[in-house]
Amino acid sequence: MISSPGKSVVVHSAAADLSDFRGLVERCMPEQGCVEVQNDQSGKEHSWHQHDTDETIVVLNGQLLFYWEGGEAVCKSGDVIELPKGVRHGSKASFGDVQYLISFANVDFAR
């Protein structure tokens, strides 16, 4: 687990069970809103930005360089990123194509 001071970004290594995709989507579905599946080709970057909602990101396939004010992590399949609202962050598919799920809610993957 990697965390950052202040509004904590937390990365849980291999916390998601990827063998049941439907169950994963149902677990991540917010009370109101959506779950998004993102496909980034190698080199695609989402530069510094922030959101008005909490987010949970689950890496489905590949590796994602995820960075935020105060840290960075290389996340791989099964890793889960808890991102509090208002935290400046970005990501890059630095190691080839990457697919990940984004839930616009805080989903508890802590073990």
Coordinates of N, CA, C and O in Angstrom, one line a residue:
M1 N 0.8 -1.2 0.0 CA 0.0 0.0 0.0 C 0.9 1.2 0.0 O 1.8 1.3 0.7
I2 N 0.6 2.2 -0.9 CA 1.3 3.5 -0.9 C 0.3 4.6 -0.6 O -0.8 4.5 -1.1
S3 N 0.7 5.5 0.3 CA -0.3 6.6 0.6 C 0.5 7.9 0.6 O 1.7 7.9 0.5
S4 N -0.2 9.0 0.5 CA 0.3 10.3 0.5 C -0.3 11.1 1.6 O -1.4 10.9 2.0
P5 N 0.5 12.1 2.2 CA 0.0 12.9 3.3 C -1.1 13.8 2.9 O -1.3 14.1 1.7
G6 N -1.9 14.3 3.8 CA -3.0 15.2 3.5 C -4.2 14.4 3.1 O -4.6 13.4 3.7
K7 N -4.8 14.8 1.9 CA -5.8 14.0 1.3 C -5.2 12.8 0.8 O -4.5 12.9 -0.2
S8 N -5.3 11.7 1.4 CA -4.5 10.5 1.1 C -5.0 9.8 -0.2 O -6.1 9.4 -0.4
V9 N -4.0 9.6 -1.1 CA -4.2 8.7 -2.3 C -3.6 7.4 -1.7 O -2.6 7.3 -1.2
V10 N -4.4 6.3 -1.9 CA -4.0 5.0 -1.5 C -4.0 4.1 -2.6 O -4.9 4.0 -3.4
V11 N -2.9 3.3 -2.8 CA -2.8 2.3 -3.8 C -2.7 0.9 -3.1 O -1.8 0.7 -2.4
H12 N -3.7 0.1 -3.4 CA -3.7 -1.3 -2.9 C -3.2 -2.2 -4.0 O -3.8 -2.3 -5.0
S13 N -2.1 -2.9 -3.7 CA -1.6 -3.9 -4.7 C -2.4 -5.1 -4.7 O -2.8 -5.7 -3.7
A14 N -2.8 -5.5 -6.0 CA -3.5 -6.8 -6.2 C -4.7 -6.9 -5.4 O -5.0 -8.0 -4.9
A15 N -5.5 -5.9 -5.1 CA -6.6 -5.9 -4.2 C -7.9 -6.3 -4.9 O -8.9 -6.7 -4.3
A16 N -8.0 -6.2 -6.3 CA -9.2 -6.5 -7.0 C -9.2 -7.9 -7.6 O -8.2 -8.3 -8.2
D17 N -10.3 -8.6 -7.5 CA -10.5 -9.9 -8.1 C -11.0 -9.7 -9.5 O -12.1 -9.3 -9.7
L18 N -10.1 -9.9 -10.5 CA -10.4 -9.6 -11.9 C -11.1 -10.8 -12.6 O -11.5 -10.7 -13.7
S19 N -11.3 -11.9 -11.9 CA -11.9 -13.1 -12.5 C -13.4 -12.9 -12.7 O -14.0 -13.7 -13.4
D20 N -14.0 -12.0 -12.0 CA -15.5 -11.8 -12.0 C -15.7 -10.4 -12.4 O -16.0 -9.5 -11.5
F21 N -15.7 -10.1 -13.7 CA -15.8 -8.7 -14.2 C -17.1 -8.1 -13.8 O -17.2 -6.9 -13.3
R22 N -18.2 -8.8 -14.0 CA -19.5 -8.3 -13.6 C -19.6 -8.0 -12.1 O -20.1 -6.9 -11.7
G23 N -19.1 -8.9 -11.3 CA -19.1 -8.6 -9.8 C -18.3 -7.4 -9.5 O -18.6 -6.6 -8.6
L24 N -17.2 -7.2 -10.2 CA -16.3 -6.0 -10.0 C -17.0 -4.7 -10.3 O -17.0 -3.8 -9.6
V25 N -17.7 -4.7 -11.5 CA -18.5 -3.6 -11.9 C -19.6 -3.3 -10.9 O -19.8 -2.1 -10.5
E26 N -20.3 -4.3 -10.5 CA -21.4 -4.1 -9.5 C -20.8 -3.6 -8.2 O -21.5 -2.7 -7.5
R27 N -19.7 -4.1 -7.7 CA -19.1 -3.6 -6.5 C -18.7 -2.1 -6.6 O -18.8 -1.3 -5.7
C28 N -18.2 -1.7 -7.8 CA -17.8 -0.3 -8.0 C -18.9 0.7 -8.4 O -18.6 1.9 -8.4
M29 N -20.1 0.2 -8.7 CA -21.1 1.1 -9.2 C -21.5 2.0 -8.0 O -21.9 1.6 -6.9
P30 N -21.5 3.3 -8.3 CA -21.9 4.3 -7.2 C -23.4 4.3 -7.1 O -24.1 3.8 -7.9
E31 N -23.8 4.8 -6.0 CA -25.3 4.9 -5.7 C -26.0 5.7 -6.8 O -27.1 5.4 -7.2
Q32 N -25.3 6.8 -7.3 CA -25.8 7.5 -8.4 C -24.6 7.8 -9.3 O -23.6 8.2 -8.8
G33 N -24.7 7.5 -10.6 CA -23.6 7.8 -11.5 C -23.2 6.6 -12.3 O -24.0 5.7 -12.6
C34 N -21.9 6.5 -12.7 CA -21.5 5.5 -13.6 C -20.2 4.9 -13.2 O -19.4 5.4 -12.4
V35 N -19.8 3.8 -13.9 CA -18.5 3.2 -13.9 C -18.1 3.3 -15.4 O -18.8 3.0 -16.3
E36 N -16.8 3.7 -15.6 CA -16.3 3.9 -16.9 C -15.1 2.9 -17.1 O -14.3 2.7 -16.2
V37 N -15.0 2.4 -18.3 CA -13.9 1.5 -18.6 C -13.1 2.3 -19.6 O -13.6 2.7 -20.7
Q38 N -11.8 2.5 -19.3 CA -10.9 3.4 -20.1 C -9.9 2.5 -20.8 O -9.4 1.6 -20.2
N39 N -9.6 2.8 -22.1 CA -8.6 2.1 -22.8 C -7.6 3.1 -23.3 O -7.9 3.9 -24.1
D40 N -6.4 3.1 -22.8 CA -5.4 4.1 -23.2 C -4.3 3.3 -24.0 O -3.7 2.3 -23.5
Q41 N -4.0 3.8 -25.2 CA -2.9 3.3 -25.9 C -1.6 3.7 -25.4 O -1.5 4.8 -24.7
S42 N -0.5 3.0 -25.6 CA 0.8 3.3 -25.2 C 1.2 4.8 -25.4 O 1.0 5.2 -26.5
G43 N 1.6 5.4 -24.4 CA 2.0 6.8 -24.5 C 0.9 7.8 -24.2 O 1.2 9.0 -24.0
K44 N -0.4 7.4 -24.1 CA -1.5 8.3 -23.8 C -1.3 8.9 -22.4 O -1.1 8.1 -21.4
E45 N -1.4 10.2 -22.2 CA -1.3 10.8 -20.9 C -2.5 11.6 -20.6 O -3.0 12.4 -21.5
H46 N -3.0 11.5 -19.4 CA -4.0 12.4 -18.9 C -3.3 13.3 -17.9 O -3.0 12.9 -16.8
S47 N -2.9 14.6 -18.4 CA -2.1 15.4 -17.6 C -2.8 15.9 -16.3 O -4.0 15.7 -16.1
W48 N -2.1 16.7 -15.5 CA -2.6 17.2 -14.2 C -4.1 17.7 -14.3 O -4.4 18.5 -15.2
H49 N -4.9 17.2 -13.4 CA -6.3 17.6 -13.3 C -6.8 17.2 -12.0 O -6.1 16.5 -11.2
Q50 N -8.0 17.5 -11.7 CA -8.7 17.1 -10.4 C -10.2 17.0 -10.6 O -10.7 17.5 -11.7
H51 N -10.9 16.4 -9.7 CA -12.3 16.1 -9.8 C -13.0 16.6 -8.6 O -12.5 16.6 -7.5
D52 N -14.3 16.8 -8.7 CA -15.2 17.2 -7.6 C -15.8 16.0 -6.9 O -16.6 16.2 -6.0
T53 N -15.4 14.8 -7.3 CA -15.9 13.6 -6.6 C -14.7 12.7 -6.3 O -13.7 12.7 -6.9
D54 N -14.9 11.8 -5.3 CA -14.0 10.7 -5.1 C -13.9 9.8 -6.3 O -14.9 9.7 -7.0
E55 N -12.8 9.1 -6.5 CA -12.7 8.2 -7.6 C -12.0 6.9 -7.1 O -11.2 7.0 -6.2
T56 N -12.4 5.8 -7.6 CA -11.7 4.5 -7.4 C -11.3 4.0 -8.8 O -12.1 3.9 -9.7
I57 N -10.0 3.7 -9.0 CA -9.5 3.2 -10.3 C -9.0 1.8 -10.0 O -8.2 1.5 -9.1
V58 N -9.4 0.9 -10.9 CA -9.0 -0.5 -10.9 C -8.3 -0.8 -12.2 O -8.9 -0.7 -13.3
V59 N -7.0 -1.2 -12.1 CA -6.3 -1.5 -13.3 C -6.7 -2.9 -13.7 O -6.6 -3.9 -13.0
L60 N -7.2 -3.0 -15.0 CA -7.7 -4.3 -15.5 C -6.6 -5.1 -16.2 O -6.5 -6.3 -16.2
N61 N -5.8 -4.3 -17.0 CA -4.8 -5.0 -17.9 C -3.7 -4.0 -18.2 O -4.0 -2.8 -18.5
G62 N -2.4 -4.4 -18.1 CA -1.3 -3.5 -18.4 C -0.8 -2.8 -17.2 O -1.1 -3.2 -16.0
Q63 N 0.0 -1.8 -17.4 CA 0.6 -1.0 -16.3 C 0.3 0.5 -16.5 O 0.4 1.0 -17.7
L64 N 0.0 1.2 -15.5 CA -0.4 2.6 -15.5 C 0.5 3.4 -14.6 O 0.6 3.0 -13.4
L65 N 1.2 4.4 -15.1 CA 2.0 5.3 -14.2 C 1.0 6.3 -13.7 O 0.4 7.1 -14.5
F66 N 0.7 6.3 -12.4 CA -0.3 7.2 -11.8 C 0.5 8.1 -10.9 O 1.3 7.7 -10.1
Y67 N 0.3 9.4 -11.1 CA 1.0 10.4 -10.3 C 0.0 11.4 -9.7 O -1.1 11.7 -10.2
W68 N 0.4 11.9 -8.5 CA -0.4 12.9 -7.8 C 0.6 13.8 -7.0 O 1.8 13.5 -6.9
E69 N 0.1 14.9 -6.5 CA 0.9 15.8 -5.7 C 1.4 15.1 -4.5 O 0.6 14.7 -3.7
G70 N 2.7 14.8 -4.4 CA 3.2 14.1 -3.3 C 3.6 12.7 -3.6 O 4.1 12.0 -2.7
G71 N 3.4 12.2 -4.8 CA 3.8 10.8 -5.1 C 3.5 10.3 -6.5 O 2.9 11.0 -7.3
E72 N 3.9 9.1 -6.7 CA 3.6 8.4 -7.9 C 3.7 6.9 -7.7 O 4.4 6.5 -6.8
A73 N 3.1 6.1 -8.6 CA 3.2 4.7 -8.5 C 3.0 4.1 -9.8 O 2.2 4.6 -10.6
V74 N 3.6 3.0 -10.1 CA 3.3 2.2 -11.3 C 2.4 1.1 -10.8 O 2.7 0.3 -10.0
C75 N 1.2 1.2 -11.4 CA 0.1 0.3 -11.0 C -0.1 -0.8 -12.1 O -0.1 -0.5 -13.3
K76 N -0.4 -2.0 -11.7 CA -0.6 -3.1 -12.6 C -1.9 -3.8 -12.4 O -2.7 -3.5 -11.5
S77 N -2.2 -4.8 -13.2 CA -3.5 -5.5 -13.2 C -3.8 -5.9 -11.7 O -3.0 -6.5 -11.0
G78 N -5.0 -5.6 -11.3 CA -5.5 -5.9 -10.0 C -5.3 -4.8 -8.9 O -5.9 -4.9 -7.9
D79 N -4.4 -3.9 -9.3 CA -4.2 -2.8 -8.3 C -5.4 -1.8 -8.3 O -6.0 -1.6 -9.3
V80 N -5.6 -1.2 -7.1 CA -6.7 -0.3 -6.9 C -6.2 1.0 -6.3 O -5.4 1.0 -5.4
I81 N -6.6 2.1 -7.0 CA -6.2 3.4 -6.5 C -7.4 4.1 -5.9 O -8.5 4.2 -6.6
E82 N -7.3 4.6 -4.7 CA -8.4 5.4 -4.0 C -7.9 6.8 -4.1 O -6.9 7.2 -3.6
L83 N -8.7 7.6 -4.8 CA -8.4 9.0 -5.1 C -9.5 9.9 -4.5 O -10.6 10.0 -5.0
P84 N -9.1 10.7 -3.4 CA -10.1 11.6 -2.8 C -10.4 12.8 -3.8 O -9.5 13.2 -4.5
K85 N -11.6 13.3 -3.7 CA -11.9 14.5 -4.5 C -11.0 15.6 -4.2 O -10.5 15.8 -3.1
G86 N -10.7 16.4 -5.3 CA -9.9 17.6 -5.1 C -8.4 17.4 -5.2 O -7.6 18.3 -5.2
V87 N -7.9 16.1 -5.3 CA -6.5 15.8 -5.4 C -6.0 15.9 -6.8 O -6.6 15.3 -7.7
R88 N -5.0 16.8 -7.1 CA -4.5 16.9 -8.4 C -3.7 15.7 -8.7 O -2.9 15.2 -7.9
H89 N -3.9 15.2 -10.0 CA -3.3 13.9 -10.3 C -3.3 13.8 -11.9 O -3.8 14.6 -12.6
G90 N -2.6 12.8 -12.3 CA -2.5 12.5 -13.8 C -2.1 11.0 -13.9 O -1.8 10.3 -13.0
S91 N -2.1 10.6 -15.2 CA -1.7 9.2 -15.4 C -1.1 9.1 -16.8 O -1.4 9.9 -17.7
K92 N -0.3 8.0 -17.0 CA 0.2 7.8 -18.4 C 0.4 6.3 -18.6 O 0.9 5.6 -17.7
A93 N 0.0 5.9 -19.8 CA 0.3 4.5 -20.2 C 1.7 4.4 -20.7 O 2.0 4.5 -21.9
S94 N 2.6 4.4 -19.8 CA 4.1 4.5 -20.1 C 4.7 3.1 -20.5 O 5.8 3.1 -21.0
F95 N 4.0 2.0 -20.3 CA 4.6 0.7 -20.5 C 3.8 -0.1 -21.5 O 3.7 -1.3 -21.4
G96 N 3.1 0.5 -22.4 CA 2.2 -0.2 -23.3 C 0.8 0.2 -23.1 O 0.4 1.0 -22.3
D97 N -0.1 -0.5 -23.8 CA -1.6 -0.2 -23.6 C -2.0 -0.6 -22.2 O -1.5 -1.5 -21.6
V98 N -3.1 0.1 -21.7 CA -3.6 -0.2 -20.4 C -5.1 0.0 -20.4 O -5.6 0.9 -21.0
Q99 N -5.8 -0.9 -19.7 CA -7.2 -0.7 -19.5 C -7.5 -0.7 -18.0 O -6.9 -1.4 -17.2
Y100 N -8.4 0.2 -17.7 CA -8.8 0.4 -16.3 C -10.2 0.8 -16.1 O -10.8 1.4 -17.0
L101 N -10.8 0.5 -15.0 CA -12.1 0.9 -14.6 C -12.1 2.1 -13.7 O -11.2 2.1 -12.8
I102 N -13.0 3.0 -13.9 CA -13.0 4.2 -13.0 C -14.4 4.3 -12.4 O -15.4 4.3 -13.2
S103 N -14.5 4.3 -11.1 CA -15.8 4.5 -10.4 C -15.7 5.9 -9.8 O -14.8 6.3 -9.1
F104 N -16.8 6.6 -10.0 CA -16.9 8.0 -9.5 C -17.5 8.0 -8.1 O -18.5 8.6 -7.8
A105 N -16.8 7.2 -7.2 CA -17.2 7.0 -5.8 C -16.0 6.4 -5.1 O -15.1 5.8 -5.7
N106 N -16.0 6.4 -3.8 CA -15.0 5.8 -3.0 C -15.5 4.3 -2.7 O -16.5 4.1 -2.1
V107 N -14.7 3.4 -3.3 CA -15.1 2.0 -3.1 C -14.0 1.4 -2.2 O -12.8 1.5 -2.5
D108 N -14.4 0.7 -1.1 CA -13.5 0.2 -0.1 C -12.9 -1.1 -0.6 O -13.6 -2.1 -0.6
F109 N -11.6 -1.1 -0.9 CA -10.9 -2.3 -1.3 C -9.9 -2.7 -0.2 O -9.1 -3.6 -0.4
A110 N -9.9 -2.0 0.9 CA -8.9 -2.3 2.0 C -9.2 -3.7 2.5 O -10.3 -4.2 2.7
R111 N -8.1 -4.4 2.8 CA -8.2 -5.8 3.3 C -8.2 -5.8 4.8 O -7.7 -5.1 5.5

